[in-house]
Amino acid sequence: MRKERREALADGIAIEWVTGSDLTEAHLDAFFAFYMDTGSRKWGSPYLTRQCLSLLRESMADKILLVLAKRAGRHIAGALNFIGTDTLYGRYWGGIEEHPLLHFEVCYYQAIDFAIQHGLARVEAGAQGAHKLARGYLPSETYSAHYIADPPLRRAVADYLKRERLAVAREIALLTEESPYRRASS
């Protein structure tokens, strides 16, 4: 991890944590550009709007942590996190420059550092990604509260989810068993 962190910050990259009253519209402009660029290249349909970010800032700036990477005087990448009572929730990432391992530094390692420094019990880094195991995260179930209005589609999704839950439970058990962390002896 130390080697990854050094490599991520090579090329003169510095990290900045922005939250509360320090969070500006300029920070959100930069993050939104990262988010749109990365989302358009990788997922095809980013769904947060720029207005959404401003509304979040207006209503809950003290619950937002924006981790920004800066190189040569300009922001190049960032991760949007939400600060809970005892948990830091990481959800959104984007970058306009490619740098090896920068995603892991900005999204995972900086989140862990922030949580430790602010006395948070855990970091919830979002769904998916066996690669998170090597970066300090054990698998855990996540939940969704989507409502599907169309009854035939709702039944089909429910049928699929029954099977998926079993597969996810098996994968969580396997990844937990393969965990690089010490287990308490019984």
CSV table of C-alpha atoms in Angstrom, one decimal:
chain,number,residue,atom,x,y,z
A,1,MET,CA,0.0,0.0,0.0
A,2,ARG,CA,2.8,2.4,0.8
A,3,LYS,CA,4.3,1.8,-2.6
A,4,GLU,CA,1.0,2.4,-4.3
A,5,ARG,CA,0.4,5.6,-2.4
A,6,ARG,CA,3.9,6.9,-3.3
A,7,GLU,CA,3.3,6.1,-7.0
A,8,ALA,CA,-0.1,7.7,-7.0
A,9,LEU,CA,1.3,11.0,-5.8
A,10,ALA,CA,4.3,11.0,-8.2
A,11,ASP,CA,4.3,13.7,-10.9
A,12,GLY,CA,3.8,16.4,-8.2
A,13,ILE,CA,0.2,15.4,-7.3
A,14,ALA,CA,-1.1,16.9,-4.1
A,15,ILE,CA,-4.3,15.9,-2.3
A,16,GLU,CA,-6.8,18.4,-0.8
A,17,TRP,CA,-9.7,17.7,1.5
A,18,VAL,CA,-12.6,20.2,1.1
A,19,THR,CA,-15.7,20.2,3.3
A,20,GLY,CA,-18.1,22.5,5.0
A,21,SER,CA,-17.8,26.3,4.4
A,22,ASP,CA,-14.6,25.7,2.4
A,23,LEU,CA,-16.5,23.9,-0.3
A,24,THR,CA,-17.1,26.3,-3.2
A,25,GLU,CA,-18.9,26.3,-6.5
A,26,ALA,CA,-15.5,26.3,-8.2
A,27,HIS,CA,-14.7,23.0,-6.4
A,28,LEU,CA,-18.0,21.6,-7.6
A,29,ASP,CA,-17.4,22.8,-11.1
A,30,ALA,CA,-14.0,21.0,-11.2
A,31,PHE,CA,-15.5,17.8,-9.7
A,32,PHE,CA,-18.4,17.8,-12.1
A,33,ALA,CA,-16.0,18.0,-15.1
A,34,PHE,CA,-14.1,15.0,-13.7
A,35,TYR,CA,-17.3,13.1,-13.0
A,36,MET,CA,-18.8,13.7,-16.5
A,37,ASP,CA,-15.5,12.9,-18.3
A,38,THR,CA,-15.0,9.7,-16.5
A,39,GLY,CA,-18.6,8.7,-16.5
A,40,SER,CA,-18.9,9.3,-20.2
A,41,ARG,CA,-15.9,7.2,-21.0
A,42,LYS,CA,-16.6,4.3,-18.6
A,43,TRP,CA,-20.3,4.0,-17.8
A,44,GLY,CA,-22.0,6.0,-20.6
A,45,SER,CA,-24.6,7.7,-18.5
A,46,PRO,CA,-23.6,9.8,-15.6
A,47,TYR,CA,-26.8,10.8,-13.7
A,48,LEU,CA,-25.8,13.5,-11.2
A,49,THR,CA,-26.4,17.0,-12.5
A,50,ARG,CA,-24.4,20.1,-11.8
A,51,GLN,CA,-27.4,21.6,-10.1
A,52,CYS,CA,-27.6,18.5,-7.8
A,53,LEU,CA,-24.1,19.2,-6.5
A,54,SER,CA,-25.0,22.9,-5.8
A,55,LEU,CA,-28.2,21.8,-3.9
A,56,LEU,CA,-26.1,19.3,-1.9
A,57,ARG,CA,-23.7,22.0,-1.0
A,58,GLU,CA,-26.5,24.4,0.0
A,59,SER,CA,-28.2,21.9,2.2
A,60,MET,CA,-25.5,19.7,3.7
A,61,ALA,CA,-22.0,21.1,3.0
A,62,ASP,CA,-20.8,20.0,6.4
A,63,LYS,CA,-21.7,16.4,5.5
A,64,ILE,CA,-19.7,16.4,2.2
A,65,LEU,CA,-16.0,15.6,1.8
A,66,LEU,CA,-14.6,16.3,-1.6
A,67,VAL,CA,-11.1,14.8,-2.0
A,68,LEU,CA,-9.3,16.6,-4.8
A,69,ALA,CA,-6.1,15.8,-6.6
A,70,LYS,CA,-4.1,18.7,-7.9
A,71,ARG,CA,-1.2,18.8,-10.3
A,72,ALA,CA,0.6,21.9,-11.7
A,73,GLY,CA,-1.8,24.2,-10.0
A,74,ARG,CA,-5.0,22.7,-11.3
A,75,HIS,CA,-7.4,20.1,-10.0
A,76,ILE,CA,-7.3,16.9,-12.1
A,77,ALA,CA,-9.4,14.3,-10.2
A,78,GLY,CA,-11.7,14.0,-7.3
A,79,ALA,CA,-14.0,11.8,-5.2
A,80,LEU,CA,-17.3,12.9,-3.6
A,81,ASN,CA,-18.0,11.4,-0.2
A,82,PHE,CA,-20.7,11.8,2.4
A,83,ILE,CA,-20.0,12.0,6.1
A,84,GLY,CA,-22.3,10.1,8.3
A,85,THR,CA,-22.5,9.8,12.1
A,86,ASP,CA,-19.9,7.1,12.3
A,87,THR,CA,-19.2,6.3,8.6
A,88,LEU,CA,-17.7,7.9,5.6
A,89,TYR,CA,-19.6,7.0,2.4
A,90,GLY,CA,-17.6,7.2,-0.8
A,91,ARG,CA,-19.6,7.1,-4.0
A,92,TYR,CA,-18.5,9.2,-6.9
A,93,TRP,CA,-15.2,9.6,-8.7
A,94,GLY,CA,-13.8,11.3,-11.8
A,95,GLY,CA,-10.5,12.4,-13.3
A,96,ILE,CA,-9.4,14.3,-16.4
A,97,GLU,CA,-5.8,12.9,-16.4
A,98,GLU,CA,-4.7,9.3,-16.2
A,99,HIS,CA,-2.2,8.6,-13.4
A,100,PRO,CA,-1.4,5.1,-12.2
A,101,LEU,CA,-3.2,4.3,-8.9
A,102,LEU,CA,-4.6,7.8,-8.4
A,103,HIS,CA,-8.1,6.4,-8.2
A,104,PHE,CA,-7.2,4.2,-5.3
A,105,GLU,CA,-5.4,7.1,-3.5
A,106,VAL,CA,-8.3,9.5,-3.9
A,107,CYS,CA,-11.2,7.1,-3.4
A,108,TYR,CA,-9.9,4.6,-0.8
A,109,TYR,CA,-6.7,5.6,1.0
A,110,GLN,CA,-7.7,9.2,1.5
A,111,ALA,CA,-11.1,8.1,2.7
A,112,ILE,CA,-9.5,5.8,5.3
A,113,ASP,CA,-7.1,8.7,6.4
A,114,PHE,CA,-10.0,11.1,6.8
A,115,ALA,CA,-12.1,8.5,8.8
A,116,ILE,CA,-9.2,7.8,11.2
A,117,GLN,CA,-8.5,11.5,11.6
A,118,HIS,CA,-12.1,12.3,12.3
A,119,GLY,CA,-12.9,9.4,14.6
A,120,LEU,CA,-15.3,7.6,12.1
A,121,ALA,CA,-15.7,3.9,12.7
A,122,ARG,CA,-15.7,2.8,9.1
A,123,VAL,CA,-15.6,3.7,5.4
A,124,GLU,CA,-18.2,2.4,3.1
A,125,ALA,CA,-16.6,2.5,-0.4
A,126,GLY,CA,-19.6,1.5,-2.5
A,127,ALA,CA,-20.7,-1.6,-4.2
A,128,GLN,CA,-18.6,-4.0,-6.3
A,129,GLY,CA,-14.9,-4.5,-6.7
A,130,ALA,CA,-12.9,-7.4,-5.4
A,131,HIS,CA,-9.9,-5.0,-6.0
A,132,LYS,CA,-11.0,-3.2,-2.8
A,133,LEU,CA,-9.9,-6.2,-0.7
A,134,ALA,CA,-6.2,-5.4,-1.3
A,135,ARG,CA,-6.8,-1.8,-0.3
A,136,GLY,CA,-8.3,-2.3,3.1
A,137,TYR,CA,-11.9,-3.1,2.5
A,138,LEU,CA,-13.7,-6.3,3.3
A,139,PRO,CA,-16.9,-7.2,1.4
A,140,SER,CA,-20.3,-6.3,2.9
A,141,GLU,CA,-23.8,-6.4,1.6
A,142,THR,CA,-25.4,-3.3,0.2
A,143,TYR,CA,-29.1,-2.6,-0.2
A,144,SER,CA,-31.2,-0.8,-2.7
A,145,ALA,CA,-34.7,0.7,-2.2
A,146,HIS,CA,-35.8,1.0,-5.8
A,147,TYR,CA,-39.5,0.8,-6.6
A,148,ILE,CA,-40.4,-0.7,-10.0
A,149,ALA,CA,-43.8,0.4,-11.0
A,150,ASP,CA,-44.5,-2.1,-13.8
A,151,PRO,CA,-45.8,-5.3,-12.2
A,152,PRO,CA,-44.4,-7.8,-14.8
A,153,LEU,CA,-41.0,-6.1,-14.7
A,154,ARG,CA,-41.1,-6.0,-10.9
A,155,ARG,CA,-41.8,-9.8,-10.7
A,156,ALA,CA,-39.0,-10.5,-13.2
A,157,VAL,CA,-36.5,-8.4,-11.2
A,158,ALA,CA,-37.6,-10.0,-7.9
A,159,ASP,CA,-37.1,-13.5,-9.4
A,160,TYR,CA,-33.6,-12.5,-10.6
A,161,LEU,CA,-32.7,-11.0,-7.2
A,162,LYS,CA,-33.5,-14.2,-5.4
A,163,ARG,CA,-30.8,-16.0,-7.4
A,164,GLU,CA,-28.4,-13.0,-7.3
A,165,ARG,CA,-28.6,-12.8,-3.5
A,166,LEU,CA,-27.4,-16.4,-3.2
A,167,ALA,CA,-24.5,-15.7,-5.6
A,168,VAL,CA,-23.6,-12.5,-3.8
A,169,ALA,CA,-23.6,-14.3,-0.4
A,170,ARG,CA,-21.3,-17.0,-1.8
A,171,GLU,CA,-18.9,-14.3,-3.2
A,172,ILE,CA,-18.9,-12.4,0.1
A,173,ALA,CA,-18.1,-15.6,2.0
A,174,LEU,CA,-15.3,-16.6,-0.4
A,175,LEU,CA,-13.7,-13.1,-0.4
A,176,THR,CA,-14.0,-12.9,3.4
A,177,GLU,CA,-12.3,-16.3,3.7
A,178,GLU,CA,-9.5,-15.1,1.4
A,179,SER,CA,-9.1,-11.9,3.4
A,180,PRO,CA,-5.5,-10.9,4.0
A,181,TYR,CA,-6.4,-9.7,7.5
A,182,ARG,CA,-5.8,-11.7,10.7
A,183,ARG,CA,-8.8,-13.4,12.2
A,184,ALA,CA,-9.4,-13.6,15.9
A,185,SER,CA,-8.5,-17.1,17.1
A,186,SER,CA,-11.4,-19.1,18.5
